[in-house]
Coordinates of N, CA and C in Angstrom, one line a residue:
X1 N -6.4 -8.6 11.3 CA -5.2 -9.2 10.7 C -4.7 -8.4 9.5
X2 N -3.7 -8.5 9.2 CA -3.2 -7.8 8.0 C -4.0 -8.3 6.9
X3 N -3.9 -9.1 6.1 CA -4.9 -10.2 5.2 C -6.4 -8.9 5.6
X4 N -7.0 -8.9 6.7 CA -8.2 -8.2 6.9 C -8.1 -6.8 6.7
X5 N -6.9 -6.1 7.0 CA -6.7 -4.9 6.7 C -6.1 -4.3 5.1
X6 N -5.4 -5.7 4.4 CA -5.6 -5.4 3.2 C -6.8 -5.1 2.4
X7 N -7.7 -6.1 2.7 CA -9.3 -6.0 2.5 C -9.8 -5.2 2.1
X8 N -9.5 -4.3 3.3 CA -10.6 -3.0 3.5 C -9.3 -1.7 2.5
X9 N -8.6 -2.4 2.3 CA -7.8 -0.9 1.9 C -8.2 -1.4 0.6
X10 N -8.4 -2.5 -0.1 CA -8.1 -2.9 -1.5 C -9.6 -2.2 -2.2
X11 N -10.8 -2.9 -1.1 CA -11.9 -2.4 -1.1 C -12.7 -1.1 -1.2
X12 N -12.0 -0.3 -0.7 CA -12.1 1.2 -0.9 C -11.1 2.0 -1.9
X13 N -10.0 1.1 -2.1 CA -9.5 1.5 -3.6 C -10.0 1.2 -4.2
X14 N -10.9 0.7 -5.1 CA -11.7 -0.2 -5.9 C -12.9 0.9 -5.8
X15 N -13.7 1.1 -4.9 CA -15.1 2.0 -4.7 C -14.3 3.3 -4.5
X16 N -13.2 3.5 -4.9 CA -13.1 5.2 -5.5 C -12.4 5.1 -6.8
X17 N -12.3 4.0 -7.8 CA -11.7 4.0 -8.9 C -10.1 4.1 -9.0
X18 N -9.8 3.5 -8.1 CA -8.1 3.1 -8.6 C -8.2 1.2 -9.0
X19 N -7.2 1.3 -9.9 CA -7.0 0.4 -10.4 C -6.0 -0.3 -9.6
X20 N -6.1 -1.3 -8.8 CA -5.5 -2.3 -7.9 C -4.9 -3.4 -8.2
X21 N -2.9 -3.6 -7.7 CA -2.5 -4.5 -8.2 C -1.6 -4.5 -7.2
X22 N -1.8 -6.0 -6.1 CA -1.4 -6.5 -5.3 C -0.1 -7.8 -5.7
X23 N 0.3 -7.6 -4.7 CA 1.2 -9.0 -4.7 C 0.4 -9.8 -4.0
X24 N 0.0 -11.4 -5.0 CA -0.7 -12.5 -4.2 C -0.2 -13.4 -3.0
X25 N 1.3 -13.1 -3.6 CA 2.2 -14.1 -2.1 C 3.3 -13.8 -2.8
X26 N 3.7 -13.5 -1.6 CA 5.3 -12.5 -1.6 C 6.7 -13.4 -1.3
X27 N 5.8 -14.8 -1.2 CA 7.7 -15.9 -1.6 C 8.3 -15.9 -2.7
X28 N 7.1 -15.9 -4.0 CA 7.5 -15.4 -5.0 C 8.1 -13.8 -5.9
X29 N 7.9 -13.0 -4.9 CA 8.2 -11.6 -5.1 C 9.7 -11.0 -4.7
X30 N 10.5 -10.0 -5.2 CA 11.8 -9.7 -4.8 C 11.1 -9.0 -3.5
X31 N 12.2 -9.2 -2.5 CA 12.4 -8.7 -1.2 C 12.2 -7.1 -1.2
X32 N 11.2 -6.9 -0.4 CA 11.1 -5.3 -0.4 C 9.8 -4.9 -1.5
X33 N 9.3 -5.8 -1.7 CA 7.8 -5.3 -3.3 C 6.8 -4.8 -2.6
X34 N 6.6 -3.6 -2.3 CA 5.0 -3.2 -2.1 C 4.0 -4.0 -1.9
X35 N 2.7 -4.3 -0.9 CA 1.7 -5.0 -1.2 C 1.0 -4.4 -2.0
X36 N 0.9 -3.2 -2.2 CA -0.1 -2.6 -3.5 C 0.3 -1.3 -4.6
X37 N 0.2 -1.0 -5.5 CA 0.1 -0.2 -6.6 C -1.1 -0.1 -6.9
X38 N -1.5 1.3 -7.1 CA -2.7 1.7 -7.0 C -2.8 2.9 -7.9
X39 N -3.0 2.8 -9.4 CA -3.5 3.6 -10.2 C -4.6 4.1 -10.6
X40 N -4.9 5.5 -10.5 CA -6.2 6.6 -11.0 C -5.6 7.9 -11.4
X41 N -5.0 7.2 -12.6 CA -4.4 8.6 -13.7 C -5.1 10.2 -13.0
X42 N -4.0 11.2 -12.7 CA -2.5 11.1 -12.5 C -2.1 10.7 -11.6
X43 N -2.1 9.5 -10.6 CA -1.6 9.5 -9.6 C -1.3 8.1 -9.5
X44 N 0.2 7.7 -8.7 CA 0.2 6.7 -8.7 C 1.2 6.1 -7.6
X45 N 0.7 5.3 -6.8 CA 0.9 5.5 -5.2 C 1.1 3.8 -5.3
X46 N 2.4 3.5 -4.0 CA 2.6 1.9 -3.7 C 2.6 1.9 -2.5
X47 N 2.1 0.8 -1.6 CA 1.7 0.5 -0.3 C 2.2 -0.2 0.3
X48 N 2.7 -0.4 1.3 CA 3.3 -1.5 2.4 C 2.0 -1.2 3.4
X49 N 1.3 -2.5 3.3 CA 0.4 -2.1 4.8 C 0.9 -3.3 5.8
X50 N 0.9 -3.0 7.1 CA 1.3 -3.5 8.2 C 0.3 -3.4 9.5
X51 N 0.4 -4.5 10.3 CA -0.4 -4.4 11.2 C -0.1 -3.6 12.4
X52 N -0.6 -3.1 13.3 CA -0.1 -2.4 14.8 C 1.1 -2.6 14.7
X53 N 1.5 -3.7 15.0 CA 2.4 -4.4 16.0 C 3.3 -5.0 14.2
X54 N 2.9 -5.6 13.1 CA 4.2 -5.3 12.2 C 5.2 -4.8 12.1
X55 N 6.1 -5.3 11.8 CA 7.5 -4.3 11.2 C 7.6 -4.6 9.7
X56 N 7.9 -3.6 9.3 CA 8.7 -3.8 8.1 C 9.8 -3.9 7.8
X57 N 10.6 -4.6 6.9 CA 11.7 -5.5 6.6 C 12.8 -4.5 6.1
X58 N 13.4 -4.1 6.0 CA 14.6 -3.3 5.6 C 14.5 -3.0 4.0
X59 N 14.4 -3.9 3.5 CA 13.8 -4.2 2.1 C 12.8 -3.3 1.6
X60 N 11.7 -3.3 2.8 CA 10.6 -2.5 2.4 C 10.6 -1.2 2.8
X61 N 11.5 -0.7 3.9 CA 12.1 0.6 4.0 C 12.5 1.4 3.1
X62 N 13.9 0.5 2.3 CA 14.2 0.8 1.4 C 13.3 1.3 0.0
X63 N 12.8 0.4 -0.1 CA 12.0 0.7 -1.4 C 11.3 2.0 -1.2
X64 N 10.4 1.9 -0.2 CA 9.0 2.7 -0.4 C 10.3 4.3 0.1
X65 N 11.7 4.0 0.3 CA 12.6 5.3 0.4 C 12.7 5.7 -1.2
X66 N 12.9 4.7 -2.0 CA 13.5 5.1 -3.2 C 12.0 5.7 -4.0
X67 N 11.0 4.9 -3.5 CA 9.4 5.6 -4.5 C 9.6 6.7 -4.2
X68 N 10.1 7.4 -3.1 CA 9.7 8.5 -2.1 C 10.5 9.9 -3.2
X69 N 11.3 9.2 -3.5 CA 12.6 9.9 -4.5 C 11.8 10.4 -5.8
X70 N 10.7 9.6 -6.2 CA 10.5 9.1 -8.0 C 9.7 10.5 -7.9
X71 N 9.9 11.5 -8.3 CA 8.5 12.4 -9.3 C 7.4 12.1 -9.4
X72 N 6.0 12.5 -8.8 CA 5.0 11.8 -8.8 C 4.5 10.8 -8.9
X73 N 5.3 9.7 -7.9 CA 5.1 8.3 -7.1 C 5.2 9.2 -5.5
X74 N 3.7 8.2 -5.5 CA 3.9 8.2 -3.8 C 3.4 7.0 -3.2
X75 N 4.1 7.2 -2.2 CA 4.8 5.7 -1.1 C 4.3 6.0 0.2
X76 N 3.5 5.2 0.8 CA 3.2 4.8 1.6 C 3.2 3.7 2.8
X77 N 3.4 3.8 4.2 CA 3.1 2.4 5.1 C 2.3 3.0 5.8
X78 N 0.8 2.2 5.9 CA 0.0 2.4 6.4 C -0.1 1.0 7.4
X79 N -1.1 1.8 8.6 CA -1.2 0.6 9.6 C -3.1 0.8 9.7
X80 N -3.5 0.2 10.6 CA -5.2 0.2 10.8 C -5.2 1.7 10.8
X81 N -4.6 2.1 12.0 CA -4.7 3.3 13.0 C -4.7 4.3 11.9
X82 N -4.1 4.6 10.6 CA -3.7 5.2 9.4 C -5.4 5.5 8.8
X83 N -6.1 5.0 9.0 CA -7.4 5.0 8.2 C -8.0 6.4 7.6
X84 N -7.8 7.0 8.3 CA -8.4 8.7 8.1 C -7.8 9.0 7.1
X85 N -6.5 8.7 7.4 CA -5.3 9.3 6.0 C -5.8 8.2 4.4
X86 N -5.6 7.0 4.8 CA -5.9 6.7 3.8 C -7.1 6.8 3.1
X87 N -8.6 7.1 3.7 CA -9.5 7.4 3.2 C -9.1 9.0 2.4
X88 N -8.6 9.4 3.2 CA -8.2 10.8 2.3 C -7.2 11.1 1.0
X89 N -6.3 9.7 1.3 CA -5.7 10.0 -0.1 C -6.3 9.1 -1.0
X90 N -7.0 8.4 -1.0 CA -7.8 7.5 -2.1 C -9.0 8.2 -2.7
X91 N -9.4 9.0 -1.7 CA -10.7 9.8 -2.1 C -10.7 11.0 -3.3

C-alpha cells in the first residue's frame, strides 16, 4: 500500500540521517503538497510517493514541476519499483 511504501521510504530516510517532514493527512493540506521534505544539509529533496497503479493529481505535477525549477531543490515521484533510485539518492 502506499501508507506501507511511505514506511519504508521515511525509514531509510531516517537510517541515513535526513531530517523527515511529512504531511499527516492531506485534507488538511493545499492541493498538490509533497508527501515528504527531506533534509541533510546541502540537500534538499520533496517527494510524491505513489503506488504502481497511483496517479498523481495535476496539483502534484505541477508542483514537484515548479521544485524542478528551484536551484538546489530536488523533486521527486517515486513508486515501489523506484527503490534502487531511492536508496541511491538518500544514501
Amino acid at each position: 500500500s502506499e501508507a506501507d511504501f511511505l514506511q519504508m521510504v521515511v525509514g531509510l530516510a531516517r537510517l541515513k540521517g535526513w531530517i523527515v517532514f511529512f504531511t499527516w493527512n492531506s485534507q488538511h493540506s493545499p492541493a498538490g503538497e509533497p508527501d515528504l521534505r527531506l533534509i541533510r544539509p546541502p540537500r534538499v529533496l520533496f517527494c510524491e510517493l505513489k503506488s504502481e497503479k497511483g496517479k498523481a493529481t495535476k496539483e502534484q505535477d505541477n508542483a514537484l514541476a515548479l521544485l524542478a525549477l528551484c536551484p538546489g531543490v530536488e523533486s521527486y515521484l517515486w513508486r515501489p519499483h523506484h527503490w534502487q533510485q531511492i536508496v541511491d539518492v538518500l544514501s
